[in-house]
Amino acid sequence: MENASTKSALKASRRSPPKEASRRSPPPKESTLAPPKSPPRSPPKENTKPQEFKLHTQERAVKRAMFNYAVTTKFYIMELQKKQEERLQKLIEEEEVRLLRKDMVPRAQLMPYFDKPFFPQRSSRSVLRESCLHMMSSKCWSCSVGNEIYNLHHCGHQALKPIK
């Protein structure tokens, strides 16, 4: 129990201010009427001026205008070159057409007879006999046409005759 009483005595001593400290500084009489004093302020500093900062928007706008001008001039020059090339190509083509017309000799063709329709005529060239190559591709060499046996010698020399 003594421990508990000593602990409570210590707590009470911590809560209450020491008697000697209260004797040294008497409480002010006007403290109940006036607001409590704030701690003393540090000496006032000099008025600071904000640093001026420079935005790069004007410089960027100038650079962008120069870039836009360069791009437009490049497109304009490319368009002029394209027109010049087209004009030159057109002149070359016109010159070629003029030379072709100058060199060209017109050849007139006969008008067809509409009262006499065209009938194809037989050619006067000799007609080839059917070659016996189909005989060569057959499996059996003893195939006969009209009960006659063809040999390659008889068929081969007719197929090689020129047309007259």
Tab-separated table of C-alpha atoms in Angstrom:
chain	number	residue	atom	x	y	z
A	1	MET	CA	0.000	0.000	0.000
A	2	GLU	CA	2.840	2.266	0.634
A	3	ASN	CA	3.839	1.936	-2.931
A	4	ALA	CA	0.446	3.032	-4.132
A	5	SER	CA	0.426	6.049	-1.824
A	6	THR	CA	3.889	7.108	-2.902
A	7	LYS	CA	2.917	6.806	-6.553
A	8	SER	CA	-0.157	8.947	-6.022
A	9	ALA	CA	1.947	11.496	-4.146
A	10	LEU	CA	4.380	11.661	-7.067
A	11	LYS	CA	1.532	12.171	-9.501
A	12	ALA	CA	0.113	14.963	-7.401
A	13	SER	CA	3.489	16.645	-7.191
A	14	ARG	CA	3.836	16.543	-10.952
A	15	ARG	CA	0.430	18.120	-11.441
A	16	SER	CA	0.848	20.989	-9.061
A	17	PRO	CA	3.588	23.544	-9.672
A	18	PRO	CA	6.329	23.763	-7.106
A	19	LYS	CA	5.689	26.209	-4.330
A	20	GLU	CA	9.005	27.955	-4.719
A	21	ALA	CA	8.384	28.792	-8.374
A	22	SER	CA	5.062	30.409	-7.523
A	23	ARG	CA	6.756	32.535	-4.854
A	24	ARG	CA	9.365	33.917	-7.222
A	25	SER	CA	7.015	35.274	-9.868
A	26	PRO	CA	3.803	36.722	-8.579
A	27	PRO	CA	0.886	36.332	-10.949
A	28	PRO	CA	0.042	39.529	-12.802
A	29	LYS	CA	-3.112	41.278	-11.791
A	30	GLU	CA	-4.212	42.188	-15.315
A	31	SER	CA	-3.852	38.657	-16.701
A	32	THR	CA	-7.491	37.870	-16.123
A	33	LEU	CA	-8.625	40.824	-18.237
A	34	ALA	CA	-6.046	40.842	-21.089
A	35	PRO	CA	-5.325	38.022	-23.510
A	36	PRO	CA	-2.234	35.941	-22.859
A	37	LYS	CA	1.006	37.319	-24.241
A	38	SER	CA	2.499	35.650	-27.304
A	39	PRO	CA	6.179	34.782	-27.432
A	40	PRO	CA	8.415	37.632	-28.575
A	41	ARG	CA	8.661	38.009	-32.343
A	42	SER	CA	11.863	37.804	-34.282
A	43	PRO	CA	13.058	41.046	-35.840
A	44	PRO	CA	11.208	41.855	-39.106
A	45	LYS	CA	12.909	40.713	-42.297
A	46	GLU	CA	13.536	42.916	-45.277
A	47	ASN	CA	10.813	43.008	-47.892
A	48	THR	CA	11.672	40.386	-50.494
A	49	LYS	CA	10.948	40.914	-54.143
A	50	PRO	CA	9.935	37.925	-56.238
A	51	GLN	CA	12.424	36.960	-58.882
A	52	GLU	CA	11.290	37.725	-62.371
A	53	PHE	CA	10.967	34.599	-64.431
A	54	LYS	CA	11.130	34.513	-68.158
A	55	LEU	CA	8.634	32.478	-70.142
A	56	HIS	CA	9.913	31.054	-73.397
A	57	THR	CA	6.552	31.390	-75.127
A	58	GLN	CA	7.647	34.374	-77.211
A	59	GLU	CA	10.836	32.646	-78.349
A	60	ARG	CA	8.909	29.471	-79.094
A	61	ALA	CA	6.298	31.421	-81.058
A	62	VAL	CA	9.034	33.016	-83.180
A	63	LYS	CA	10.695	29.635	-83.822
A	64	ARG	CA	7.333	28.072	-84.689
A	65	ALA	CA	6.558	30.897	-87.128
A	66	MET	CA	9.955	30.397	-88.790
A	67	PHE	CA	9.323	26.643	-89.024
A	68	ASN	CA	5.858	27.158	-90.522
A	69	TYR	CA	7.311	29.589	-93.059
A	70	ALA	CA	10.052	27.094	-93.997
A	71	VAL	CA	7.493	24.297	-94.459
A	72	THR	CA	5.195	26.423	-96.623
A	73	THR	CA	8.081	27.601	-98.803
A	74	LYS	CA	9.263	23.999	-99.199
A	75	PHE	CA	5.787	22.887	-100.317
A	76	TYR	CA	5.542	25.874	-102.662
A	77	ILE	CA	8.922	25.071	-104.244
A	78	MET	CA	7.960	21.399	-104.599
A	79	GLU	CA	4.704	22.415	-106.292
A	80	LEU	CA	6.570	24.719	-108.683
A	81	GLN	CA	9.023	21.938	-109.552
A	82	LYS	CA	6.162	19.515	-110.156
A	83	LYS	CA	4.401	21.986	-112.459
A	84	GLN	CA	7.666	22.610	-114.311
A	85	GLU	CA	8.236	18.860	-114.786
A	86	GLU	CA	4.659	18.370	-116.004
A	87	ARG	CA	5.025	21.270	-118.447
A	88	LEU	CA	8.308	19.834	-119.736
A	89	GLN	CA	6.810	16.343	-120.063
A	90	LYS	CA	3.843	17.770	-121.964
A	91	LEU	CA	6.162	19.617	-124.374
A	92	ILE	CA	8.178	16.433	-124.986
A	93	GLU	CA	5.028	14.412	-125.667
A	94	GLU	CA	3.680	17.074	-128.044
A	95	GLU	CA	6.986	17.078	-129.932
A	96	GLU	CA	6.921	13.274	-130.199
A	97	VAL	CA	3.346	13.347	-131.502
A	98	ARG	CA	4.279	16.045	-134.039
A	99	LEU	CA	7.231	13.953	-135.287
A	100	LEU	CA	5.090	10.811	-135.501
A	101	ARG	CA	2.458	12.670	-137.500
A	102	LYS	CA	5.131	14.040	-139.798
A	103	ASP	CA	6.716	10.615	-140.397
A	104	MET	CA	3.459	8.707	-140.655
A	105	VAL	CA	2.362	7.827	-144.202
A	106	PRO	CA	-1.366	7.295	-144.413
A	107	ARG	CA	-2.317	4.143	-146.304
A	108	ALA	CA	-5.826	4.152	-147.608
A	109	GLN	CA	-7.737	0.891	-147.598
A	110	LEU	CA	-10.426	-0.112	-150.010
A	111	MET	CA	-13.983	0.316	-148.947
A	112	PRO	CA	-15.775	-2.981	-148.598
A	113	TYR	CA	-18.520	-3.835	-151.082
A	114	PHE	CA	-21.701	-3.910	-149.115
A	115	ASP	CA	-23.803	-5.153	-152.051
A	116	LYS	CA	-21.589	-8.249	-152.435
A	117	PRO	CA	-21.048	-9.967	-149.115
A	118	PHE	CA	-17.714	-11.622	-148.403
A	119	PHE	CA	-17.615	-15.386	-148.808
A	120	PRO	CA	-14.436	-17.112	-147.720
A	121	GLN	CA	-12.781	-19.226	-150.443
A	122	ARG	CA	-10.794	-22.404	-150.043
A	123	SER	CA	-7.078	-21.955	-149.912
A	124	SER	CA	-5.099	-23.006	-152.943
A	125	ARG	CA	-2.424	-24.504	-150.708
A	126	SER	CA	-2.186	-28.223	-150.429
A	127	VAL	CA	-3.742	-29.794	-147.381
A	128	LEU	CA	-1.509	-31.967	-145.242
A	129	ARG	CA	-2.429	-35.522	-144.651
A	130	GLU	CA	-2.968	-36.532	-141.095
A	131	SER	CA	0.371	-37.504	-139.654
A	132	CYS	CA	0.819	-40.848	-138.010
A	133	LEU	CA	2.129	-39.387	-134.777
A	134	HIS	CA	-0.858	-40.845	-133.019
A	135	MET	CA	0.572	-44.213	-133.969
A	136	MET	CA	3.781	-43.440	-132.138
A	137	SER	CA	1.973	-42.737	-128.894
A	138	SER	CA	-0.052	-45.937	-128.982
A	139	LYS	CA	1.146	-48.899	-126.967
A	140	CYS	CA	0.729	-51.452	-129.673
A	141	TRP	CA	2.862	-51.093	-132.839
A	142	SER	CA	0.760	-53.519	-134.715
A	143	CYS	CA	-2.362	-51.317	-134.772
A	144	SER	CA	-3.799	-51.321	-138.226
A	145	VAL	CA	-5.905	-48.797	-140.074
A	146	GLY	CA	-7.954	-50.450	-142.801
A	147	ASN	CA	-6.137	-53.749	-142.198
A	148	GLU	CA	-2.846	-52.240	-143.349
A	149	ILE	CA	0.140	-51.951	-141.085
A	150	TYR	CA	1.820	-48.588	-141.220
A	151	ASN	CA	5.456	-48.272	-140.490
A	152	LEU	CA	7.189	-45.108	-139.399
A	153	HIS	CA	9.086	-44.678	-142.636
A	154	HIS	CA	5.972	-44.115	-144.714
A	155	CYS	CA	4.332	-41.720	-142.222
A	156	GLY	CA	7.446	-39.767	-141.313
A	157	HIS	CA	8.398	-38.412	-144.739
A	158	GLN	CA	4.914	-36.980	-145.398
A	159	ALA	CA	4.852	-35.026	-142.169
A	160	LEU	CA	8.129	-33.297	-143.037
A	161	LYS	CA	7.059	-31.921	-146.460
A	162	PRO	CA	6.999	-28.127	-146.631
A	163	ILE	CA	3.851	-26.251	-147.573
A	164	LYS	CA	3.923	-24.806	-151.096
